[in-house]
Coordinates of C-alpha atoms (C1' of nucleotides) in Angstrom, one line a residue:
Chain A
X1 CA -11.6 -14.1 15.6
X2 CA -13.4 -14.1 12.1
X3 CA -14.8 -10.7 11.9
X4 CA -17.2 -9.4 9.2
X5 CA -16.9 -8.4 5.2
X6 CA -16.1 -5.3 5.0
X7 CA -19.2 -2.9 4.2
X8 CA -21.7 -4.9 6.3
X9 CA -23.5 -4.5 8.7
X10 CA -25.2 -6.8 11.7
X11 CA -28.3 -5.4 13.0
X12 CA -29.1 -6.1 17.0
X13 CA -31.3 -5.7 19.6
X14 CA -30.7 -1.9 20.5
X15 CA -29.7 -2.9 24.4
X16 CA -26.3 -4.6 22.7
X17 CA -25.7 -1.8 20.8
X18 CA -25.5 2.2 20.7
X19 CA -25.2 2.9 16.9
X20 CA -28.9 3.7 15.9
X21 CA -28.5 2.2 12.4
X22 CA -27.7 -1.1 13.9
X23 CA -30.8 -1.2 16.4
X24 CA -33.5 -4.3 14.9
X25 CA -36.2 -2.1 16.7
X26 CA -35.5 0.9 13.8
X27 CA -35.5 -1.2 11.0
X28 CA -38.7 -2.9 12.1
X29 CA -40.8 0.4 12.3
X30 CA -39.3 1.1 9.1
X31 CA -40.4 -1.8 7.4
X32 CA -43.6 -2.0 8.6
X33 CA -44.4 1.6 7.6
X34 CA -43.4 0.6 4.6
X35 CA -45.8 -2.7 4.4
X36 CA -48.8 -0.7 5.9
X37 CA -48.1 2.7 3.0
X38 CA -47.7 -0.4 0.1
X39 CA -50.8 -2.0 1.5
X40 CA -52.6 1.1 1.7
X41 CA -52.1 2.1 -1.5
X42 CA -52.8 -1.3 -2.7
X43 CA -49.3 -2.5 -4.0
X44 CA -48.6 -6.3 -3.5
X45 CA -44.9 -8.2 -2.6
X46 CA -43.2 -9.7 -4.7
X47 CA -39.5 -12.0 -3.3
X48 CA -36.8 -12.2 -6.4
X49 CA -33.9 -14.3 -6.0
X50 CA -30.6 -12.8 -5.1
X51 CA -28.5 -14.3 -7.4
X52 CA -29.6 -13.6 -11.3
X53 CA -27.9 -14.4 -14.4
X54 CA -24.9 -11.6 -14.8
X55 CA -26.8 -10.6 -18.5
X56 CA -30.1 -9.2 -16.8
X57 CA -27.6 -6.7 -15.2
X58 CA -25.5 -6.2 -17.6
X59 CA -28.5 -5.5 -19.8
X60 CA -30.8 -4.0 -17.8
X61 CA -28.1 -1.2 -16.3
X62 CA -25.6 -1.4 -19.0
X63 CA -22.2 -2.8 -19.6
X64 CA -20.1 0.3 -18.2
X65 CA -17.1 -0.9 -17.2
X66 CA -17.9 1.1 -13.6
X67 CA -20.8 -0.5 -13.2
X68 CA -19.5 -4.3 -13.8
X69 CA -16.7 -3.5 -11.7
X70 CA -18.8 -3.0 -8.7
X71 CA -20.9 -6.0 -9.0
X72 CA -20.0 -9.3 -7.5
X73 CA -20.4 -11.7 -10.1
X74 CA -18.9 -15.2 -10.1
X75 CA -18.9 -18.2 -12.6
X76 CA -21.0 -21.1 -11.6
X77 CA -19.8 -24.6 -11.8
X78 CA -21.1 -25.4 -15.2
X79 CA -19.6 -21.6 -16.6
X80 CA -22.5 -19.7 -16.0
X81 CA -22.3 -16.1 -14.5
X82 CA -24.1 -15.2 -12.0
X83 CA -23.9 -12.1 -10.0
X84 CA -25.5 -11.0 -6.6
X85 CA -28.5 -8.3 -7.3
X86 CA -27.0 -4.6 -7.5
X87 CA -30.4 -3.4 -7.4
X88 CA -34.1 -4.8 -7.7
X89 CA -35.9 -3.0 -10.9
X90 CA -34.3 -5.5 -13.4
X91 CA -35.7 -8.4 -10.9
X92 CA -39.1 -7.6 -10.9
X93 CA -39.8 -6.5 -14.8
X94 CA -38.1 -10.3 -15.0
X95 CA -40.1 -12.1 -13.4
X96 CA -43.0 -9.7 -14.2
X97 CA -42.6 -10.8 -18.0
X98 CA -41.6 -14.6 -16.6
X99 CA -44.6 -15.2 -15.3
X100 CA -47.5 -13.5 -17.7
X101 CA -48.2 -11.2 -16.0
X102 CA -49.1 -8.7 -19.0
X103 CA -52.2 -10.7 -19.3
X104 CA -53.2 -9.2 -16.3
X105 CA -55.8 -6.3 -16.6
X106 CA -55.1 -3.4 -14.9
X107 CA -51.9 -1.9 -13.5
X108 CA -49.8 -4.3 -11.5
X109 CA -48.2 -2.9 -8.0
X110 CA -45.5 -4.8 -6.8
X111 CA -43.1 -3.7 -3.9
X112 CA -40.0 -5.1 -2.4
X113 CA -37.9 -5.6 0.8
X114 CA -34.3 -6.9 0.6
X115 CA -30.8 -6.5 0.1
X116 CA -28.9 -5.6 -2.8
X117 CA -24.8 -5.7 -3.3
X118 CA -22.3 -3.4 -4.7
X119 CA -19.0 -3.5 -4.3
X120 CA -18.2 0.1 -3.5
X121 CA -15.9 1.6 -0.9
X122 CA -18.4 2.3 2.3
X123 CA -19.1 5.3 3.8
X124 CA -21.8 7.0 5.6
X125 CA -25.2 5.4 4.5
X126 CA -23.4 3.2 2.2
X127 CA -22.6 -0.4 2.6
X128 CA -21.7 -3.2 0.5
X129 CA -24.5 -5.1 1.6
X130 CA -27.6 -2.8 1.7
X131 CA -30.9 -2.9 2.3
X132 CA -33.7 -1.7 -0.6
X133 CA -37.7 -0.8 -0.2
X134 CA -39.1 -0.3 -3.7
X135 CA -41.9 -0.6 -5.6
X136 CA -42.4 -0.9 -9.6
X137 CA -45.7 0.0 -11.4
X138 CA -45.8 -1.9 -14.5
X139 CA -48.7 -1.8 -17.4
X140 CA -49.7 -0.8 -20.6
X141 CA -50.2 3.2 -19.2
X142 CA -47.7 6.0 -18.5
X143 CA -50.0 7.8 -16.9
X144 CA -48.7 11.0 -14.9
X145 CA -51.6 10.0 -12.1
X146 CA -49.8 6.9 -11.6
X147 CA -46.4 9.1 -10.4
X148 CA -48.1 11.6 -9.0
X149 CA -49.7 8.7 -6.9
X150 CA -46.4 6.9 -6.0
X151 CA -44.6 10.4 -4.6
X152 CA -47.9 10.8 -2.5
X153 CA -47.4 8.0 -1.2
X154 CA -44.1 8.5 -0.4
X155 CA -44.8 11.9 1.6
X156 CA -47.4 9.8 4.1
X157 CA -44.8 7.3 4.7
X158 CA -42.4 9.8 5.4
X159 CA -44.7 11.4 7.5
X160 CA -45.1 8.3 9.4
X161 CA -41.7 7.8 9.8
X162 CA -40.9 11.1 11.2
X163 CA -38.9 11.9 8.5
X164 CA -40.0 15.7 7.9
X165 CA -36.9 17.3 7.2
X166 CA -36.7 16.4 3.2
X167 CA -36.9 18.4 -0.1
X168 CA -38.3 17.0 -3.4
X169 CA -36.5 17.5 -6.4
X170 CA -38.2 16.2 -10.1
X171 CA -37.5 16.6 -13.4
X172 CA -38.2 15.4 -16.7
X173 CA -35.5 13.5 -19.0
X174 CA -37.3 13.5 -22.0
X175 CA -37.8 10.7 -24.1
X176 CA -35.6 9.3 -27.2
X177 CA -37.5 12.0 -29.3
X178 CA -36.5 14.9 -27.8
X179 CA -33.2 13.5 -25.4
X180 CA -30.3 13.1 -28.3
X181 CA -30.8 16.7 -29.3
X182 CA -30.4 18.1 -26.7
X183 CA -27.4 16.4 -25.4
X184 CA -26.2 16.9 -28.6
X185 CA -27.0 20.9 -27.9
X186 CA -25.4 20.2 -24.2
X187 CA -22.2 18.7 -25.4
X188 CA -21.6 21.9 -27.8
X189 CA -22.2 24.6 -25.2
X190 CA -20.0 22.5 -22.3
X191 CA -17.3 22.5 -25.3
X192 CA -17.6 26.4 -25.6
X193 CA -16.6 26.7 -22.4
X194 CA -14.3 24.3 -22.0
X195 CA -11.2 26.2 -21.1
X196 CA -13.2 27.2 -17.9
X197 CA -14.2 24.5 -16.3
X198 CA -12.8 21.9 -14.0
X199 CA -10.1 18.8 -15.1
X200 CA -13.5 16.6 -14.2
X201 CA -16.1 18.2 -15.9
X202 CA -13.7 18.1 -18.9
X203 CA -13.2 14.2 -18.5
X204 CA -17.0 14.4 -18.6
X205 CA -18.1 16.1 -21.4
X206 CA -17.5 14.0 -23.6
X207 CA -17.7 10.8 -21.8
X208 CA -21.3 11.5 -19.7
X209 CA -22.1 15.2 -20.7
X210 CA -25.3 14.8 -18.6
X211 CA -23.3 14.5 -15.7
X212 CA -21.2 17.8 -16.1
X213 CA -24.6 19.5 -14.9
X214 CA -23.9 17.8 -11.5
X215 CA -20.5 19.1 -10.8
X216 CA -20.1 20.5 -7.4
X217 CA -16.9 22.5 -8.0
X218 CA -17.3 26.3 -7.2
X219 CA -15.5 27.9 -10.2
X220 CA -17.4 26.1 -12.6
X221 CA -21.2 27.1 -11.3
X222 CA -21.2 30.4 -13.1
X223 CA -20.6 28.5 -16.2
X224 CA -22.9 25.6 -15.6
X225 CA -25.9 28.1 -15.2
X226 CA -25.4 29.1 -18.4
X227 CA -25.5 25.7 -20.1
X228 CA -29.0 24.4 -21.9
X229 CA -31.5 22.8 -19.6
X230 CA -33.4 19.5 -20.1
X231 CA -36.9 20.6 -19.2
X232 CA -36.5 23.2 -22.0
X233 CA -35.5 21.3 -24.5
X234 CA -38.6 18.6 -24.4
X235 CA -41.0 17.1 -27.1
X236 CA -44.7 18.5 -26.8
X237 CA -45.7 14.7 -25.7
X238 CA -42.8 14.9 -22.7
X239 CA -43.4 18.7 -21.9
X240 CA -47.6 17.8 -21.8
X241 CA -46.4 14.7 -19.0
X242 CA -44.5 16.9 -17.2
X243 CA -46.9 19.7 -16.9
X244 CA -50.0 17.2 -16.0
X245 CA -47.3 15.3 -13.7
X246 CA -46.6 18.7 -12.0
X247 CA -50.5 19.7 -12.0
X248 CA -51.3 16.5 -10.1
X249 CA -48.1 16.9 -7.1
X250 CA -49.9 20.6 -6.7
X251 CA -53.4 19.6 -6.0
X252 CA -51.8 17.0 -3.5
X253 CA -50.4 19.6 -1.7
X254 CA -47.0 18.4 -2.3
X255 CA -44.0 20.8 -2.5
X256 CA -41.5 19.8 -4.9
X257 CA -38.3 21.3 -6.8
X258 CA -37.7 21.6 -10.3
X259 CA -34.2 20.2 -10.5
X260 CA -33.0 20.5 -14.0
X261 CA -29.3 18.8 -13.0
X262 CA -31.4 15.7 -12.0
X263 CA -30.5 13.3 -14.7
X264 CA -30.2 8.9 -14.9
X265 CA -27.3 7.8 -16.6
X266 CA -29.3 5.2 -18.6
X267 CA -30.7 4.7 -21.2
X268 CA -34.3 3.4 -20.5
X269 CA -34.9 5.8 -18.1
X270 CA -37.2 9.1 -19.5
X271 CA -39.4 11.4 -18.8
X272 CA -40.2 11.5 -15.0
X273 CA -37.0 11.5 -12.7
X274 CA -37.6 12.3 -8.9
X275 CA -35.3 12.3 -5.5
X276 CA -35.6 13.0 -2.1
X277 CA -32.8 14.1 0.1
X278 CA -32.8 14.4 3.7
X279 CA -30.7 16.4 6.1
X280 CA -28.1 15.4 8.3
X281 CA -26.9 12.0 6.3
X282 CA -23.5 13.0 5.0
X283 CA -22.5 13.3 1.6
X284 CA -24.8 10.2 0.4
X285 CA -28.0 11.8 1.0
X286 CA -30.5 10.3 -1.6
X287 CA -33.1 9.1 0.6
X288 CA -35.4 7.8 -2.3
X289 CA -34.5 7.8 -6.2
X290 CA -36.8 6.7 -8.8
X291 CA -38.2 7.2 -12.7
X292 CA -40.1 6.5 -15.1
X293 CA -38.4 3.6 -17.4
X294 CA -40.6 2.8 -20.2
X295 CA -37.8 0.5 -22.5
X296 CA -36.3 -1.2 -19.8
X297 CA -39.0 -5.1 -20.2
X298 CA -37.8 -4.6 -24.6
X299 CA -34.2 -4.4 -23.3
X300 CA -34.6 -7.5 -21.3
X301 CA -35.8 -9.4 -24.5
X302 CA -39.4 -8.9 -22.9
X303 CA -42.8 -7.5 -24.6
X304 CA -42.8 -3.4 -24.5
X305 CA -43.8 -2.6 -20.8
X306 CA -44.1 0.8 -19.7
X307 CA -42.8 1.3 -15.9
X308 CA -42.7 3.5 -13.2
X309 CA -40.4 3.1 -9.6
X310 CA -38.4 4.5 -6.9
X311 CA -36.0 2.3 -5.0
X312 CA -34.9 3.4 -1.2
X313 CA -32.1 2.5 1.1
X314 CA -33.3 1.3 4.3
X315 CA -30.2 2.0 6.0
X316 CA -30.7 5.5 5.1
X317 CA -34.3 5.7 6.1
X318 CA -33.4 4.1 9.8
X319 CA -31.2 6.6 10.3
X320 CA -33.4 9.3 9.5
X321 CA -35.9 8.4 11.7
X322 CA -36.2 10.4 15.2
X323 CA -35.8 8.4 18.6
X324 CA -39.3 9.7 19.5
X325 CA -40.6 7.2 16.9
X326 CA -39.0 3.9 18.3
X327 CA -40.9 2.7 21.6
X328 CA -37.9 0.0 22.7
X329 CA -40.2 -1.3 25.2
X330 CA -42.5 -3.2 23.4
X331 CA -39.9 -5.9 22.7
X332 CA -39.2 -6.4 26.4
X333 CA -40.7 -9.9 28.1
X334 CA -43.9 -9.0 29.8
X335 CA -43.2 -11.9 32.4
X336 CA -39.5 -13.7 34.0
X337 CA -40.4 -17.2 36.0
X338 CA -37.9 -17.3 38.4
X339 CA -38.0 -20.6 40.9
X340 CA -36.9 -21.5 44.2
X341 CA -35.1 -24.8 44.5
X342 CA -34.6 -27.6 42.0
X343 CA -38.5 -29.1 42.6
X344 CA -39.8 -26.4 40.7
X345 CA -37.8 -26.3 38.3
X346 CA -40.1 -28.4 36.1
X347 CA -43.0 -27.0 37.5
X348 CA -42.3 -23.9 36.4
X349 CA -41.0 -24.8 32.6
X350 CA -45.0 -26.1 32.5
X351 CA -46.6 -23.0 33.9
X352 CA -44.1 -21.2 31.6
X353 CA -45.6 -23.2 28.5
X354 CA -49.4 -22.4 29.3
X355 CA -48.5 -18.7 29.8
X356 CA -47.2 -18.5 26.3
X357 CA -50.3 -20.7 25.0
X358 CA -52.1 -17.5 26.4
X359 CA -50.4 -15.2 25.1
X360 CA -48.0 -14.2 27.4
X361 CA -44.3 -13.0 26.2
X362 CA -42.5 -15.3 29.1
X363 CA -39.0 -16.0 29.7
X364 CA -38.7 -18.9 32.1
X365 CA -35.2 -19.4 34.0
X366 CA -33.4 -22.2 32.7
X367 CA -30.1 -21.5 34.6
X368 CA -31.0 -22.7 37.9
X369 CA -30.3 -19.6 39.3
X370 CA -30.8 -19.0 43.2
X371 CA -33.9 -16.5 43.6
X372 CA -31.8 -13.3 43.4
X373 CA -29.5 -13.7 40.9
X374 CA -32.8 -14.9 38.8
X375 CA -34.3 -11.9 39.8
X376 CA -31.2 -9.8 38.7
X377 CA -31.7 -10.9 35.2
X378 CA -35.3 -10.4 35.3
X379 CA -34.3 -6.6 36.1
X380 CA -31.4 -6.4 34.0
X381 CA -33.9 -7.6 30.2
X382 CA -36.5 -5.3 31.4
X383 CA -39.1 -7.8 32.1
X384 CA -42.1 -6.2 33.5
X385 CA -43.2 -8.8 36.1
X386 CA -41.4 -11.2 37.2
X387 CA -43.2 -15.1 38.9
X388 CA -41.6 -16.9 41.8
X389 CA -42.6 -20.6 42.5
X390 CA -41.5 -22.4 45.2
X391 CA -42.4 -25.2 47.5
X392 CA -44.9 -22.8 48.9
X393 CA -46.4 -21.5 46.0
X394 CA -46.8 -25.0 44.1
X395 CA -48.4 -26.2 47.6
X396 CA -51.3 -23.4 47.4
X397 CA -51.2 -23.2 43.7
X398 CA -50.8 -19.1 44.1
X399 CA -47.3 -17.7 43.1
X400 CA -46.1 -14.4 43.4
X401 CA -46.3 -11.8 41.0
X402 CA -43.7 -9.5 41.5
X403 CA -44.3 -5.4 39.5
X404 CA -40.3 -5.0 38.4
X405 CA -41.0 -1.1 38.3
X406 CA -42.9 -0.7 41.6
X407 CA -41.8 -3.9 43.9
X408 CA -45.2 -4.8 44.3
X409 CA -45.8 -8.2 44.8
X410 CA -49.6 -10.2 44.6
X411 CA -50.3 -14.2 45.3
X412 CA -52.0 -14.9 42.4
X413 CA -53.8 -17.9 40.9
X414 CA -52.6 -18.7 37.2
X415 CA -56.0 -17.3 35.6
X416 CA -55.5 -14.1 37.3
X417 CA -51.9 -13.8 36.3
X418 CA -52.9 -13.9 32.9
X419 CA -55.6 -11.4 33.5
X420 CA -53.6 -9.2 35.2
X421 CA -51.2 -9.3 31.9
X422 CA -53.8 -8.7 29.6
X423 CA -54.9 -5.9 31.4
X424 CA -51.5 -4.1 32.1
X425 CA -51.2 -4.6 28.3
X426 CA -53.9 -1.9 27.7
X427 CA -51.5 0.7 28.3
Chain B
rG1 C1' -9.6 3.0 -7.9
rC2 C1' -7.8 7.8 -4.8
rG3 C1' -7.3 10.8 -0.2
rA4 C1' -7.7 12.0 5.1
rG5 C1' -8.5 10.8 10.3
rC6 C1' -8.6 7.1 13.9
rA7 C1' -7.2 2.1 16.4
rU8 C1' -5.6 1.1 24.6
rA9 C1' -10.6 -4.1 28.9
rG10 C1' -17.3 -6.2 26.6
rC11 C1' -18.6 -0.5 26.1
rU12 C1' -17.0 4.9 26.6
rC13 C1' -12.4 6.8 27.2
rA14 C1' -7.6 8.6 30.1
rG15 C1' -2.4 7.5 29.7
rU16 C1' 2.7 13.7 31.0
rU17 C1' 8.9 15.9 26.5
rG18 C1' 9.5 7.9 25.4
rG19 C1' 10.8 5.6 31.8
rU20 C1' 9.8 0.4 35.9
rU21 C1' 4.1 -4.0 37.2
rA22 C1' -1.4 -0.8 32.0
rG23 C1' -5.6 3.1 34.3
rA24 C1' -10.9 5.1 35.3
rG25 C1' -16.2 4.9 34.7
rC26 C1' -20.0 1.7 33.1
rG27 C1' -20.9 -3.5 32.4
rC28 C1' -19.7 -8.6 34.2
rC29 C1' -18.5 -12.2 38.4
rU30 C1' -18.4 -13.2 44.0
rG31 C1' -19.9 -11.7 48.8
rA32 C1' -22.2 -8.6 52.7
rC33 C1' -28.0 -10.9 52.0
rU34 C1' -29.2 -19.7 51.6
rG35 C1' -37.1 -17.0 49.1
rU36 C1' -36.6 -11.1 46.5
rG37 C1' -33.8 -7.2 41.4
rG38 C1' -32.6 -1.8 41.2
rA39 C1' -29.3 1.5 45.9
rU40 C1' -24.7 1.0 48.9
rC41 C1' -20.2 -1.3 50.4
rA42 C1' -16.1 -4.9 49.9
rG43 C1' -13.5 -8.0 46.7
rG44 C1' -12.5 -10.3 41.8
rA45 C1' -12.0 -11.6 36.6
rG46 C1' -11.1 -9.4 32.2
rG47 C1' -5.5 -6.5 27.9
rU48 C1' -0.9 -9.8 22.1
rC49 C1' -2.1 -1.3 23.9
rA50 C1' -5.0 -3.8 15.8
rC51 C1' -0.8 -6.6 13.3
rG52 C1' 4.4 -6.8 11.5
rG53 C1' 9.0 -4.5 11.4
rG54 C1' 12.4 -0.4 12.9
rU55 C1' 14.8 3.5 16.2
rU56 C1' 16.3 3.4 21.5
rC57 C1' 19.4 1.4 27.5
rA58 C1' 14.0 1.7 27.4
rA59 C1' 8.1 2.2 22.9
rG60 C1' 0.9 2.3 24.4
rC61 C1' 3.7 7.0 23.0
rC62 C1' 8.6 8.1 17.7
rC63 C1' 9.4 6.0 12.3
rC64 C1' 7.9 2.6 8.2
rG65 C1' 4.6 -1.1 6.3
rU66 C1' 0.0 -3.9 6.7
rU67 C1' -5.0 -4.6 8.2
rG68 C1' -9.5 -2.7 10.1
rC69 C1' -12.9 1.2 11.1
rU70 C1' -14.7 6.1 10.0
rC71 C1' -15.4 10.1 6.7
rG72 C1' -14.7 12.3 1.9
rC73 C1' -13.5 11.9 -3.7
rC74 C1' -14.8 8.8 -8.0
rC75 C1' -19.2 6.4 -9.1
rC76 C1' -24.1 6.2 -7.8
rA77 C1' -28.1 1.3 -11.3

RNA sequence: GCGAGCAUAGCUCAGUUGGUUAGAGCGCCUGACUGUGGAUCAGGAGGUCACGGGUUCAAGCCCCGUUGCUCGCCCCA
């Protein structure tokens, strides 16, 4: 049997399946959270292909050999490459700049649903084929409201989700005034204590210096304390963002974390960086990243757009979110027509048609099954009532509606079956 | 790219220092009950013990390799 590629994932109806992350009923109330938060906060969607040309990548994250390597790309018939999306910011300031939409006044919202592809080895929350919410403000303002705004945001939908269990951590990259120096200043005091640290953090210092401040190993903490910090080091103009940026998360309400490790490898990305981590995922356990990424439309060849984002995993989300939250009830039939002998058969596919021209969630028999074994199924999907027609029943035009929970069964005329539906659905 | 753990029925798992024909629960099918599900009882189907090789009189069990899954490292746009 052809099985799947390695990394993904199918996603079922939770009765074929234990694994919570798999369950179609989590990753609805996930995404439609998400739709009601965007919507709320007046954000609109926007669908990019899935396939781009390789370059926008390539430009828009950089050419780093790591980074290529875990992208599938292929060559098109005619010598083009193309690669499958690694990740959905470069997309939208596209098609942002492809279609005009500078012209527009005002700020414009966008958000997004779909997957994205890296070809990484999986683990826990991390697949080859994953699943990203995200939204991009992009305009002609890099105003600190407009972060303080998205993070805000972000906590309701949390909140909605369940999802309480989560720190905040921001910081500020500074900008290509104030950045070069101090990783200029970073690289010289990792250098002076070079002999101490780890056989990684010595690959790193010279190769991605920002990323020594992220090494985990114990020995070399003592030493990373001591190294320059980021958030010290900035411009007035950065320093002034920062501070208004952390003014407008306090009179929200919001608790946050000044994380001075909290860096993005590239280049476009400055000022405003933010995370949030949840509990209990395992090693990957970035629930949301995003930052503010003011070069990145120039770097795509586009007109200077300033930019600000975050980018989820929904795979990480879905499992985040308690059982309390997912009712798996509402996606059971309301009604299973069951018949008695092969003259009702079409009888009932009719009644079943009108039902569902009402309204009514129904699942009509189609096996031919005797009364029993009909009735069986109807127990075994969870079907609420179930209908019997028979000779009887299509001679009075009353069948009977049978309560799956209590046994309960009524001789009902088709109006009232529909009322008695309509009415049971108030609870 | 590197490392570790795991792999027996649809699912969850047992399987003794290697010993004859492969086990349970759940689920599925049939019947007890030809127009009434769930409970009970009786019966049944379902297996390349992941795959390939090796050791042995004998391998689900031991050894080697491969694949897959899981978790971690690297990386994390």
């Amino acid at each position: 049997m052809i099985s799947r590629v390695k990394g993904t994932q199918d996603v079922l109806p939770a009765r074929f399946t234990s694994k919570p992350d798999a369950q179609i009923e989590r990753w609805l109330f996930v995404e439609r959270a998400a739709r009601e938060a965007f919507r709320r906060y007046g954000f609109e969607e926007i669908r990019t292909p899935i396939i781009e040309r390789t370059e926008l990548f390539e430009r828009g994250v950089g050419s780093e050999t790591d980074v290529n390597k875990e992208m599938y790309t292929f060559a098109d018939r005619d010598g083009e490459m193309i690669s499958l999306r690694p990740e959905s910011t470069a997309p939208v300031v596209r098609a942002y700049s492809e279609h005009g939409l500078f012209n527009q006044a005002g700020l414009v919202k966008l958000f997004y649903i779909g997957p994205q592809f890296r070809r990484e080895r999986p683990q826990k929350g991390r697949y080859r084929q994953f699943w990203q919410i995200g939204v991009e403000v992009l305009g002609q303002s890099d105003a600190p409201a407009i972060e303080a705004e998205v993070i805000e945001m972000l906590d309701w939908l949390l909140n909605e989700l369940g999802i309480t269990d989560t720190d905040l951590l921001i910081n500020s990259i500074g900008d290509g005034q104030c950045r070069p120096a101090y990783i200029a200043r970073l690289k010289e005091a990792i250098f002076e204590r070079l002999g101490a640290l780890c056989g990684n953090c010595r690959l790193r210092a010279e190769t991605n210096p920002l990323r020594v401040l992220d090494c985990k190993v114990e020995s070399c903490q003592a030493y990373l304390a001591e190294l320059p910090r980021i958030n010290e080091s900035l411009c007035e103009p950065c320093a002034n963002h920062f501070t208004e940026f952390r003014r407008l998360l306090a009179q929200r309400g919001i608790a946050y974390k000044i994380e001075p490790r909290l860096v993005r490898g590239l280049d476009y990305y400055m000022r405003t960086a933010f995370e949030i981590t949840g509990a209990s995922l395992g090693a990957q356990n970035t629930l949301i990243g995003g930052g503010r990424y003011d070069g990145l439309s120039e770097i795509l060849g586009g007109q200077p757009v300033k930019g600000f984002g975050f980018a989820s995993g929904v795979e990480r989300l879905v499992m985040s979110v308690p059982d309390s939250k997912i009712n798996l009830d509402a996606t059971k039939p309301e009604l299973f027509v069951a018949c008695v002998g092969p003259e009702s058969r079409d009888y009932a596919y009719a009644l079943g048609r009108r039902l569902r021209a009402e309204g009514v969630t129904t699942i009509v028999d189609l096996e031919g099954r005797k009364l029993k074994k009909a009735l069986a199924v109807a127990n075994s999907i969870g079907a609420r009532y179930s209908l019997i027609i028979g000779e009887d029943e299509i001679k009075s035009g009353s069948y009977a509606l049978r309560d799956m929970t209590t046994g309960e069964q009524n001789n009902l005329r088709e109006s009232e079956i529909v009322d008695t539906l309509k009415y049971r659905r108030l609870f």
